[in-house]
Coordinates of C-alpha atoms in Angstrom, one line a residue:
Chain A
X50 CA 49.4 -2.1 -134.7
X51 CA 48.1 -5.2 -135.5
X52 CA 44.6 -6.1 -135.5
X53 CA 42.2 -6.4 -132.8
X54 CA 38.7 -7.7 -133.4
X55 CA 36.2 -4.4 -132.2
X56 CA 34.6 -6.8 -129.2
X57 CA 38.0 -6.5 -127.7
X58 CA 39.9 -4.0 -126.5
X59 CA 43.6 -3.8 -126.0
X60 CA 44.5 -1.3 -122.7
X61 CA 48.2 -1.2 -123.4
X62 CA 50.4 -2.2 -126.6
X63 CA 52.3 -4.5 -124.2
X64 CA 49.6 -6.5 -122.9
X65 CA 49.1 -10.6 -123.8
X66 CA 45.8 -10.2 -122.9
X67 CA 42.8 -8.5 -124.4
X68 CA 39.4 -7.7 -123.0
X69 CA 35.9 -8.4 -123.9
X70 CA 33.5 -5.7 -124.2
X71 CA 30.7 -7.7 -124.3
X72 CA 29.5 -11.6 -124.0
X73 CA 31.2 -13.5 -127.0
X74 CA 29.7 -17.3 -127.7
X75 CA 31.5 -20.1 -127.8
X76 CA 32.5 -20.9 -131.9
X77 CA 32.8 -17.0 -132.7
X78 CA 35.4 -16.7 -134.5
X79 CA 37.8 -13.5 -133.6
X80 CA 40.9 -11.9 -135.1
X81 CA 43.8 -11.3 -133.0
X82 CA 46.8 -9.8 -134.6
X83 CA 47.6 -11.8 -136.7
X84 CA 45.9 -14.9 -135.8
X85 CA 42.4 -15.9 -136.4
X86 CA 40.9 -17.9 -133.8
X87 CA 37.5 -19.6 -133.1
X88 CA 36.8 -19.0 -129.2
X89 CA 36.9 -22.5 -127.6
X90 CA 34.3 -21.3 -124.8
X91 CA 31.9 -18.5 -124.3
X92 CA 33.2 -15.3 -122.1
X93 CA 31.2 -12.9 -120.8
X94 CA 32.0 -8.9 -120.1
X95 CA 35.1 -8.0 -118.8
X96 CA 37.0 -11.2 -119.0
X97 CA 40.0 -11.5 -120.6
X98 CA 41.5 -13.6 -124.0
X99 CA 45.6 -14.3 -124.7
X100 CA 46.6 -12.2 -126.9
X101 CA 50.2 -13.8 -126.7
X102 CA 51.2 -17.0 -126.1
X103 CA 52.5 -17.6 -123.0
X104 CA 54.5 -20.4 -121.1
X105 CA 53.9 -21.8 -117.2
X106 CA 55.8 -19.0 -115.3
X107 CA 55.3 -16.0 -117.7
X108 CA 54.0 -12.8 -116.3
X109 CA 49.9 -11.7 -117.6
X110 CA 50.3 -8.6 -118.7
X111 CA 47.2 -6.2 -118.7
X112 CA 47.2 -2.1 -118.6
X113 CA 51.0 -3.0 -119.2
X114 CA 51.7 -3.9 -116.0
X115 CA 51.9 -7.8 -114.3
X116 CA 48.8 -9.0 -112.9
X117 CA 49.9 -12.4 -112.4
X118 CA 51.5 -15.4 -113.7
X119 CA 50.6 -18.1 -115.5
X120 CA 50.3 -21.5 -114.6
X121 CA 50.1 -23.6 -118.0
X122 CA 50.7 -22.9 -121.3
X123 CA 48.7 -20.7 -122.5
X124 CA 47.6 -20.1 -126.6
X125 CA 46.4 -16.8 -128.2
X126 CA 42.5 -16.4 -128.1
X127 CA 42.5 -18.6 -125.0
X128 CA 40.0 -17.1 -122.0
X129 CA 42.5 -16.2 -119.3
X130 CA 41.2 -16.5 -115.6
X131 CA 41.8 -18.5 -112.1
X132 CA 42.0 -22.1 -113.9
X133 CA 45.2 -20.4 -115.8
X134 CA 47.1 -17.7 -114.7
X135 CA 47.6 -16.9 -110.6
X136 CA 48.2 -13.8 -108.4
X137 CA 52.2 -12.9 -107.5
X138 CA 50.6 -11.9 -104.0
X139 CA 47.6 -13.6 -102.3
X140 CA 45.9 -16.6 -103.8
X141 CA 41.9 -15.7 -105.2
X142 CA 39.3 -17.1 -103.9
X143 CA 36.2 -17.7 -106.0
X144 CA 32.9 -19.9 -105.5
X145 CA 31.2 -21.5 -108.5
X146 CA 27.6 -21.4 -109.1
X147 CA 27.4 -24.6 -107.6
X148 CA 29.5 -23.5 -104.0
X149 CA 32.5 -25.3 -105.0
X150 CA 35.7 -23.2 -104.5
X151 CA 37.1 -22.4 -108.1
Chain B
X203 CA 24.9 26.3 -110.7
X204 CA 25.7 28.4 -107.0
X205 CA 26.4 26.2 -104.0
X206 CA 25.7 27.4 -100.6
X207 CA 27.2 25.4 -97.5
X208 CA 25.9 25.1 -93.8
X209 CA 28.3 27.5 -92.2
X210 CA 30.2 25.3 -88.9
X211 CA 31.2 27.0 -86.3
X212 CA 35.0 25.5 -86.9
X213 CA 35.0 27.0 -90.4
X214 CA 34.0 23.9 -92.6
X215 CA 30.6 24.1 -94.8
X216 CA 28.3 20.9 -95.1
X217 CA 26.4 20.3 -97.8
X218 CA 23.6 18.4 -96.1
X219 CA 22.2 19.2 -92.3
X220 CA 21.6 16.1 -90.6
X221 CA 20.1 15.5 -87.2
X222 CA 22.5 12.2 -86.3
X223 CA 21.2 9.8 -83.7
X224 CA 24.5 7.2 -82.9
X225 CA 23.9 4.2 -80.8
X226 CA 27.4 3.9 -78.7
X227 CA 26.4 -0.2 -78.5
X228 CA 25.0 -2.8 -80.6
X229 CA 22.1 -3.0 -77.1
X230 CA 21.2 0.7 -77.9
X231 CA 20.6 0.1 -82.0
X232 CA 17.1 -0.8 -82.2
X233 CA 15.8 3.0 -79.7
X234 CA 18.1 4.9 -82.3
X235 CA 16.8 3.5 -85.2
X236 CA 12.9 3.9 -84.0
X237 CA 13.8 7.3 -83.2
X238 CA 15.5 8.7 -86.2
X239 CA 12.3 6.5 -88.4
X240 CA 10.0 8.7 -88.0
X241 CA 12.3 11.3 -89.6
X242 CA 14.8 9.5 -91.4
X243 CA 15.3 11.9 -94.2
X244 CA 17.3 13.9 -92.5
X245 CA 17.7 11.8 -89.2
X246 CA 20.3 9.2 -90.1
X247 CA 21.3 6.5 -87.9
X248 CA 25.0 5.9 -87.1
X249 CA 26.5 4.0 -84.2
X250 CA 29.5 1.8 -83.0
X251 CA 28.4 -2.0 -81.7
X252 CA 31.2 -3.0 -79.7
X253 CA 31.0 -3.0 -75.7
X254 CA 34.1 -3.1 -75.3
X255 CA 36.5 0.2 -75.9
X256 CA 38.3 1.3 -79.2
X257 CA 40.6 4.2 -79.7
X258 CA 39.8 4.2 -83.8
X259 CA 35.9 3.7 -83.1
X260 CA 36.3 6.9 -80.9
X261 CA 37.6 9.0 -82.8
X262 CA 35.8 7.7 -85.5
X263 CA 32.6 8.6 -84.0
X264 CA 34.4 11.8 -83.2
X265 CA 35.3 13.0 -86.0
X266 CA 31.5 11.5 -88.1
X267 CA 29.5 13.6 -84.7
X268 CA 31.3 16.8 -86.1
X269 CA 31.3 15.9 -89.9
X270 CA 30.4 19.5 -91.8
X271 CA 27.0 17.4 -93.0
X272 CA 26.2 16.9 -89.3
X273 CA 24.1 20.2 -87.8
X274 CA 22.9 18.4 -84.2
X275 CA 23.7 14.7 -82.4
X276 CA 21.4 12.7 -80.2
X277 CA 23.5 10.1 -78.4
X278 CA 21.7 6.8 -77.7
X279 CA 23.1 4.8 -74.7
X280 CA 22.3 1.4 -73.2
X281 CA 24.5 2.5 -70.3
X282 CA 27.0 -0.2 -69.0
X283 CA 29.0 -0.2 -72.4
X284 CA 32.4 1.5 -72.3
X285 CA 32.3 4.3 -74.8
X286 CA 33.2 7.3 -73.9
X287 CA 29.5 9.0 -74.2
X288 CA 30.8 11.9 -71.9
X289 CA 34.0 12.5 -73.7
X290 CA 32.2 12.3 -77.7
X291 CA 29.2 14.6 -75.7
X292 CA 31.8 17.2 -75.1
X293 CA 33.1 17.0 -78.2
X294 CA 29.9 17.8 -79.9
X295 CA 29.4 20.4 -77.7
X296 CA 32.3 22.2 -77.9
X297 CA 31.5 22.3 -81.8
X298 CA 28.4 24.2 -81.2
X299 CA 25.6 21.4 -82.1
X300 CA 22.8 20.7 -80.0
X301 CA 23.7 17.5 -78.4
X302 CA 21.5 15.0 -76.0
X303 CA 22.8 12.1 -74.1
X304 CA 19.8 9.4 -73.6
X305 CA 20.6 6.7 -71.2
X306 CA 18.3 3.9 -71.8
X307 CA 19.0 2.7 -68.1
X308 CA 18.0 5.8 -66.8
X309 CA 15.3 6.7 -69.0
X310 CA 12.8 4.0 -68.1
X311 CA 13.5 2.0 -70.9
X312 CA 12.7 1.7 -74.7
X313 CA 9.5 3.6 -75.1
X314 CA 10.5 6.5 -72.9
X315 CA 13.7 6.4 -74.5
X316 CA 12.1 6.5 -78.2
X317 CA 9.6 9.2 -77.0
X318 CA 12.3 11.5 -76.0
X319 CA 14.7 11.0 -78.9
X320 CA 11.7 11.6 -81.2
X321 CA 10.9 14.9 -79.3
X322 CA 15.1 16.2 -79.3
X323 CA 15.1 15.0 -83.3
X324 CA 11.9 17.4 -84.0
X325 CA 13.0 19.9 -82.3
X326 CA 16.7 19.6 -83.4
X327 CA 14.8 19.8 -87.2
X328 CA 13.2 23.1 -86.4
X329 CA 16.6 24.6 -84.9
X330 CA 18.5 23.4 -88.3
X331 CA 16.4 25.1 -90.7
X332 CA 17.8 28.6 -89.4
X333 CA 21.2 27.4 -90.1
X334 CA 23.4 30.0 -92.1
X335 CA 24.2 29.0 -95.3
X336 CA 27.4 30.5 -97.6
X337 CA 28.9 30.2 -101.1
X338 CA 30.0 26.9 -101.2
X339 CA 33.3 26.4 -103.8
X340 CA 35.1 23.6 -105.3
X341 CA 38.0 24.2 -103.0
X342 CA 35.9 23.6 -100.4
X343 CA 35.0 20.4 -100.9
X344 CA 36.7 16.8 -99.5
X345 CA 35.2 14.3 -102.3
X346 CA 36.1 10.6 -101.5
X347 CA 36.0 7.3 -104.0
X348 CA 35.4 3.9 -103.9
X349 CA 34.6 0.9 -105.8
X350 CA 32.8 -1.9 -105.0
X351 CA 31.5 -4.8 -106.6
X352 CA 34.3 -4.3 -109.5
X353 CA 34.4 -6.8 -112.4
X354 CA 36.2 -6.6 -115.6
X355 CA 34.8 -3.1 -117.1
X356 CA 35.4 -1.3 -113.7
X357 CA 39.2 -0.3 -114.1
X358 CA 38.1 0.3 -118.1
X359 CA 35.5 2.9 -117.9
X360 CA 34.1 4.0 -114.5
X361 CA 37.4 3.8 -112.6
X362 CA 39.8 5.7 -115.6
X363 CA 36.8 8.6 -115.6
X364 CA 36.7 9.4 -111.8
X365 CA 40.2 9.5 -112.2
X366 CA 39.7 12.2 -114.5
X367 CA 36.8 13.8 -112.5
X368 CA 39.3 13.9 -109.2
X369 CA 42.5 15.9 -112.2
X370 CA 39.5 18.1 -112.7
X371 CA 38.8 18.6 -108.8
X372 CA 42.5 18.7 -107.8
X373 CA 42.9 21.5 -110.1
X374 CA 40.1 23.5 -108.6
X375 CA 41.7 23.0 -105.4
X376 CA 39.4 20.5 -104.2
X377 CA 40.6 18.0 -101.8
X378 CA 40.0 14.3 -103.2
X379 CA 41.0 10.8 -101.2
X380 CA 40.9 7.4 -102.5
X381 CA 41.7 4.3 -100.2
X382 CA 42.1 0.9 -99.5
X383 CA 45.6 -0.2 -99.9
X384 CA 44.7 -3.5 -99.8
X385 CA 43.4 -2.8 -103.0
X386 CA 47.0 -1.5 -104.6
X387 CA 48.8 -4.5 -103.6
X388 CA 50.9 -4.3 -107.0
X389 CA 50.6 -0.4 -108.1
X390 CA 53.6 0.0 -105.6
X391 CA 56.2 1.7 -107.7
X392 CA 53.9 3.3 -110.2
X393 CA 51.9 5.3 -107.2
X394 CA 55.1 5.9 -105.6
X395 CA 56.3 7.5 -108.2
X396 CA 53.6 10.4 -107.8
X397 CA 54.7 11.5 -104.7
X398 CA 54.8 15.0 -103.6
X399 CA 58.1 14.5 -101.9
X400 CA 61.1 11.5 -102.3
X401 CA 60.2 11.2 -98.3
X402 CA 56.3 10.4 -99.1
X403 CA 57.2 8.6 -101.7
X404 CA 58.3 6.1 -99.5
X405 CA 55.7 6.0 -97.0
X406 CA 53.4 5.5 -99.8
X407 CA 55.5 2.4 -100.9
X408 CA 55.4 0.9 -97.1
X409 CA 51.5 1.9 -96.6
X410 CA 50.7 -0.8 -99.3
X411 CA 53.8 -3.2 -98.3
X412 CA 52.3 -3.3 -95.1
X413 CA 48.7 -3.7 -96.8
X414 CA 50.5 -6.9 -98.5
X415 CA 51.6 -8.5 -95.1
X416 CA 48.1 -8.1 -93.6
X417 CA 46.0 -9.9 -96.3
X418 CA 49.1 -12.2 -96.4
X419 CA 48.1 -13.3 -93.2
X420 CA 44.8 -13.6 -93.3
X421 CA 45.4 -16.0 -96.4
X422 CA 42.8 -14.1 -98.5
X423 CA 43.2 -11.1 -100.6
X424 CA 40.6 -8.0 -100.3
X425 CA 38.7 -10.1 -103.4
X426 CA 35.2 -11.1 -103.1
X427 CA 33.6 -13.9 -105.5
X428 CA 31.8 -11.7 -107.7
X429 CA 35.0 -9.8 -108.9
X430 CA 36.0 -13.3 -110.2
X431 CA 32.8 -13.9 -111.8
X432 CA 32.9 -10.3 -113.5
X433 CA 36.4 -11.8 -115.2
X434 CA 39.2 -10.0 -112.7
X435 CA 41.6 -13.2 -111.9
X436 CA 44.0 -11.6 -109.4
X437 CA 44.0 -9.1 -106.7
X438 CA 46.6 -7.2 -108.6
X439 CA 44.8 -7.1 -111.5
X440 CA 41.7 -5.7 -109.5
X441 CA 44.7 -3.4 -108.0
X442 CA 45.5 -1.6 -111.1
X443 CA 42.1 -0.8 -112.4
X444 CA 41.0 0.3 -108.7
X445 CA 44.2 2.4 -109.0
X446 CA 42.8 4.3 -112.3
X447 CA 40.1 6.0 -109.7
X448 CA 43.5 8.0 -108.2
X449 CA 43.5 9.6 -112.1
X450 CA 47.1 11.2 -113.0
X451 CA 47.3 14.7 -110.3
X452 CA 50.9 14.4 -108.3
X453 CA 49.5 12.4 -104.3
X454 CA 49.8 15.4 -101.5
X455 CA 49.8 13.4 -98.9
X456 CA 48.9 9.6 -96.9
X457 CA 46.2 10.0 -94.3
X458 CA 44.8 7.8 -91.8
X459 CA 41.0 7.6 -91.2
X460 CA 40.0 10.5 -89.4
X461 CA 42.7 12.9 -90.4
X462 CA 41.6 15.7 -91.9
X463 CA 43.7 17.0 -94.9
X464 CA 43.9 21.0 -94.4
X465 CA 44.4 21.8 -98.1
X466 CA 43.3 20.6 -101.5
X467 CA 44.9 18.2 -103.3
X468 CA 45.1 14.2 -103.9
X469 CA 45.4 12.1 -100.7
X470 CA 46.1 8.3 -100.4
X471 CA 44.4 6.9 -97.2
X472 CA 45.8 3.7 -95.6
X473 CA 42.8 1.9 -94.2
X474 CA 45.0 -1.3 -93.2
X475 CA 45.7 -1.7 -89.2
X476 CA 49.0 -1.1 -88.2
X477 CA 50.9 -3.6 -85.4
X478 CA 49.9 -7.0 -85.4
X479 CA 46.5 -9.1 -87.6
X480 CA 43.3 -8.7 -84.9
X481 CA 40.3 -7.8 -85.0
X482 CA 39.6 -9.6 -88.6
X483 CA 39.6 -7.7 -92.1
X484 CA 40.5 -4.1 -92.8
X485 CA 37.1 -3.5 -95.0
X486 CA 34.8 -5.7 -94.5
X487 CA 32.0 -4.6 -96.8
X488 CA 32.5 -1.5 -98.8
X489 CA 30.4 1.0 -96.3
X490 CA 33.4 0.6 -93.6
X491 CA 35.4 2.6 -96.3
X492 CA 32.8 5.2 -96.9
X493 CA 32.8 6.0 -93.0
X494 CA 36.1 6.2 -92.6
X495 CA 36.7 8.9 -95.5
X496 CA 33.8 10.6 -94.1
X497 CA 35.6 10.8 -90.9
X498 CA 38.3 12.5 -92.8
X499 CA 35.9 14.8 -93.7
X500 CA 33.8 13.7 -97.1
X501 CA 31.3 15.7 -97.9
X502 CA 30.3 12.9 -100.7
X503 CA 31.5 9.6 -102.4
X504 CA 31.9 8.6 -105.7
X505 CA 31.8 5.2 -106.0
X506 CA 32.1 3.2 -109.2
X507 CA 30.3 -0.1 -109.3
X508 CA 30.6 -2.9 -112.1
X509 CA 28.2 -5.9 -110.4
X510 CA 26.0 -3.5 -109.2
X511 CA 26.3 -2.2 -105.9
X512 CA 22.9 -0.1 -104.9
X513 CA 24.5 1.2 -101.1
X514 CA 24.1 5.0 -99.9
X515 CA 25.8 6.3 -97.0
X516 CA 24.4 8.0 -93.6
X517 CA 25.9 11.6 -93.6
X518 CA 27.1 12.2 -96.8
X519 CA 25.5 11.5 -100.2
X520 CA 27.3 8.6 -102.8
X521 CA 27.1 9.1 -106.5
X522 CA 27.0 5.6 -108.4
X523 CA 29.1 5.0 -111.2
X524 CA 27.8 2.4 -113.2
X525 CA 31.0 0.8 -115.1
X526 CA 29.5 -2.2 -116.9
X527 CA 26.6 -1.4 -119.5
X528 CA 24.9 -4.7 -119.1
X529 CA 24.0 -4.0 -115.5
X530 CA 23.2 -0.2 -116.0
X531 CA 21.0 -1.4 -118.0
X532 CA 19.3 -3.8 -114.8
X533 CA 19.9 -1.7 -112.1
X534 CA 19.6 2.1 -113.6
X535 CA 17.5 3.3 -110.9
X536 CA 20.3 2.7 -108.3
X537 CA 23.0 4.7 -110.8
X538 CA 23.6 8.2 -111.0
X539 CA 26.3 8.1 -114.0
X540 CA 26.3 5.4 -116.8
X541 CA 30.4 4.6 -117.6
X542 CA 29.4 1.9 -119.5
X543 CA 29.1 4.0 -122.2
X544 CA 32.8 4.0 -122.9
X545 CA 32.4 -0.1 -122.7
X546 CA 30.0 0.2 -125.3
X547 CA 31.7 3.1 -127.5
X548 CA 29.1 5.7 -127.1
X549 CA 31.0 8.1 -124.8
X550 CA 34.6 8.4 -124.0
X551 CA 36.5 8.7 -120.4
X552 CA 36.4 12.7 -120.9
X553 CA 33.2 13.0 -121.5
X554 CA 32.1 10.8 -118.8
X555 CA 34.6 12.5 -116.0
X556 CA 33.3 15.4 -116.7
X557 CA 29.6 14.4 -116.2
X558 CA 30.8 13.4 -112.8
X559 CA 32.2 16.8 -112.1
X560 CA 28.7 18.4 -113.3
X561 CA 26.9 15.5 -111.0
X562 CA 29.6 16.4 -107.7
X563 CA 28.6 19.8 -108.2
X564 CA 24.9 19.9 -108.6
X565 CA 24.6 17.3 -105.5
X566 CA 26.6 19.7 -103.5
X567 CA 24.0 22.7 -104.9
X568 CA 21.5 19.8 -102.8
X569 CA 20.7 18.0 -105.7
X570 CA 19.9 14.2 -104.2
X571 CA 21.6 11.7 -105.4
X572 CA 20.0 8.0 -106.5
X573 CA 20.9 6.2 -103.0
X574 CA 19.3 9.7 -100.9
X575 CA 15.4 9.1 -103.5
X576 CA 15.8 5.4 -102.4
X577 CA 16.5 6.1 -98.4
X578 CA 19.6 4.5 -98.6
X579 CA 21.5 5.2 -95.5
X580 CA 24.1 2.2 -94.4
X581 CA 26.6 2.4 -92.4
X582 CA 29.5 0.2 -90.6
X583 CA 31.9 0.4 -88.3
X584 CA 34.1 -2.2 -86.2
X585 CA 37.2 -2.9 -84.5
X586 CA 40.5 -1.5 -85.6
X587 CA 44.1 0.0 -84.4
X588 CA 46.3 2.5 -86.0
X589 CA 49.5 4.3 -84.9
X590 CA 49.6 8.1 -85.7
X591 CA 50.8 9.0 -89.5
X592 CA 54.3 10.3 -89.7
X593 CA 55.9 13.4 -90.1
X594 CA 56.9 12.6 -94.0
X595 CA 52.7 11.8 -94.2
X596 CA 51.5 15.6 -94.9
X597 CA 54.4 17.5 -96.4
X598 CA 54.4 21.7 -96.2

């Protein structure tokens, strides 16, 4: 089982994505199997980081089941979230801060 | 700890015994609520807005009028709606609760109106204290969950450990629902799979096909902004951790609300319409789901919250789950159970599922829960259509 750093947690062996079990700033760096990556932008609780690459088209994988696709490349230690990945059923709809639709 | 139920005359036991005052029309909302005011602990406000008629919002009101919590009805007409106020008093009556018809038309208006609901609650309150009460068990018990307000941590901690609370419940022949399909759109084959029977099996499959049609058509999935916020990216993903609430006992049956399962076990209910989209949403806040479980009998709710939901229920009592540890921390006074814990590493799903069988059963002994201190008492109900469940539905 290859490393996972102890703010994240892995629900499934399968899964190219990881959670965060707390807010992680921007610049932390973070070990993810065998990769060490410096987190690009801060995520808070519950959102999720690649834990595998993954290519425009791939399924997300999270509690070892799809929960999506994704829509661009994706690298490992990337956040993973609407601007990336997308839902197999009905699109999601999310307002920003500002009351744009995300 | 010993739990005693209120005795019913058709064999269920409550665990609360609420006077209910129900408004059959939006016009008749603001008498019932002044009436029930002065006693609203155990006076609790429920009622259907629409003028216009509604097989579902019949029964619904039905089936909530007779609910085990429920010991005697006050019925609060305008007058020229079209609910069935004679058919839902007979109902009532036939169940052996007091029951009052007041007919704001007829009475002389609002103040008369308030003066005489305020006089049948009172004395309804005095009647109720003589109720019998009996050993209450597990078995007897209909225990429903929800989540609401679900974010990243919900389907981690507070969703995986109700699903190990309802195992524990199922086991002690308990009967435990959870609900809203629209909210498995993806856990199709896995939930399938658990079926009683290959026969259910498949109704279970088409329950949540039919779920996907609906919120195809309305062009939204059941996903509010928040659960974006809270890092969920897709209504599948939200699926699967909603799904963890079901935990891992084989699914007895698919209801509809207001059926009434008549033996323990874990039951799917299918809260989407059936026929063609009207009449808006399935669920359109998370208290439309609470009613229509308590129509199917729930004596109480767990419902597991990341974002920090702080709703209680007229009827029957809701235990909060907190799931996220950064908002238990905020909103602790609203929360009964703290599943952040497992976020954080201090307690793991065990520990906390069995904390929420402890917290089922001491709330059942009477025991208020957060959202009962607070005088939390919401409640929702709209528009909707369903066709009878099948054969295939409950099997033997």
């Amino acid at each position: 089982m290859p490393a996972i750093d102890p703010r994240l947690i892995v629900l499934n062996t399968e899964d190219t994505v990881a959670v965060a079990r707390c807010a992680i700033a921007a610049g932390e760096v973070l070990q993810i199997g065998t990769e060490t990556i410096t987190l690009g932008q801060a995520v808070t609780m519950g959102h999720k980081l690649a834990r595998a690459p993954m290519q425009a088209g791939d399924k997300v994988l999270k509690y070892g089941v799809p929960i999506g696709s994704a829509t661009q490349a994706i690298a490992v230690g990337e956040h993973v979230h609407l601007h990336n990945i997308k839902s197999d059923y009905t699109p999601t709809y999310a307002l920003t801060d500002t009351g744009e639709i995300a | 700890m010993s739990m005693q139920g209120f005795i019913r005359s058709d064999g269920r036991k409550g665990i609360r015994n609420q006077v209910v005052v129900a408004y059959l029309v939006e016009c008749a909302h603001h008498v019932a609520r002044e009436i029930a005011w002065p006693n609203r602990d155990q006076a609790h406000v429920i009622g259907f807005p629409g003028c216009f008629p509604n097989e579902y919002a019949q029964k619904m009101m039905e089936r909530l009028c007779t609910h085990p919590n429920v010991g005697a009805v006050l019925l609060v007409s305008l007058g020229c709606e079209s609910f069935n106020r004679m058919q839902l008093e007979k109902i009532v009556r036939d169940s052996g609760r007091p029951v009052e018809t007041l007919v704001i038309q007829k009475t002389g208006g609002t103040l008369s109106a308030i003066k005489r609901g305020q006089a049948f609650v009172m004395q309804a309150i005095a009647d109720l204290a003589d109720t019998p009460r009996v050993p209450l068990d597990l078995s007897d018990l209909i225990v429903g969950t929800v989540c609401g307000g679900s974010d990243g941590t919900s389907g981690i901690s507070g969703n995986p450990a109700t699903g190990r609370a309802f195992d524990r419940l199922v086991a002690a022949g308990a009967t435990c629902i959870f609900e809203e399909t629209g909210e498995l759109i993806g856990c199709e084959d896995i939930m399938s799979s658990r079926a009683a029977t290959p026969e259910l099996s498949v109704e279970l499959r088409a329950s949540v096909e039919k779920a996907a049609r609906y919120y195809a058509a309305l062009g939204f999935g059941s996903f509010a902004s928040g659960n974006a916020d809270g890092g969920l990216s897709t209504i599948e993903e939200k699926s699967m951790g909603a799904y963890a609430k079901s935990g891992a006992s084989p699914i007895s049956g698919l209801i509809k609300p207001g059926d009434i399962p008549t033996k323990g076990g874990l039951y799917l209910m299918d809260v989407v319409p059936d026929g063609p989209v009207q009449f808006g949403f399935p669920n359109i806040s998370d208290n439309a789901e609470i009613v229509e479980m308590m129509a199917s009998g729930a004596h109480m709710t767990i419902f597991v919250t990341g974002r920090g939901s702080v709703v209680g229920s007229a009827i029957s009592p809701v235990i909060k789950v907190a799931a996220n540890p950064e908002m238990y921390d905020r909103l602790h006074e609203d929360m009964d159970i703290n599943a952040g814990r497992i976020i954080s590493g201090d307690a793991d799903i065990d520990a906390v599922g069995n904390e929420i069988v402890a917290m089922v059963e001491s709330v059942a002994a009477g025991q208020p829960t957060k959202s009962e201190q607070l005088g939390h008492q919401e409640f929702i109900l709209t528009y909707k259509t369903f066709e009878p469940i099948g054969p295939a539905c409950l099997p033997a």
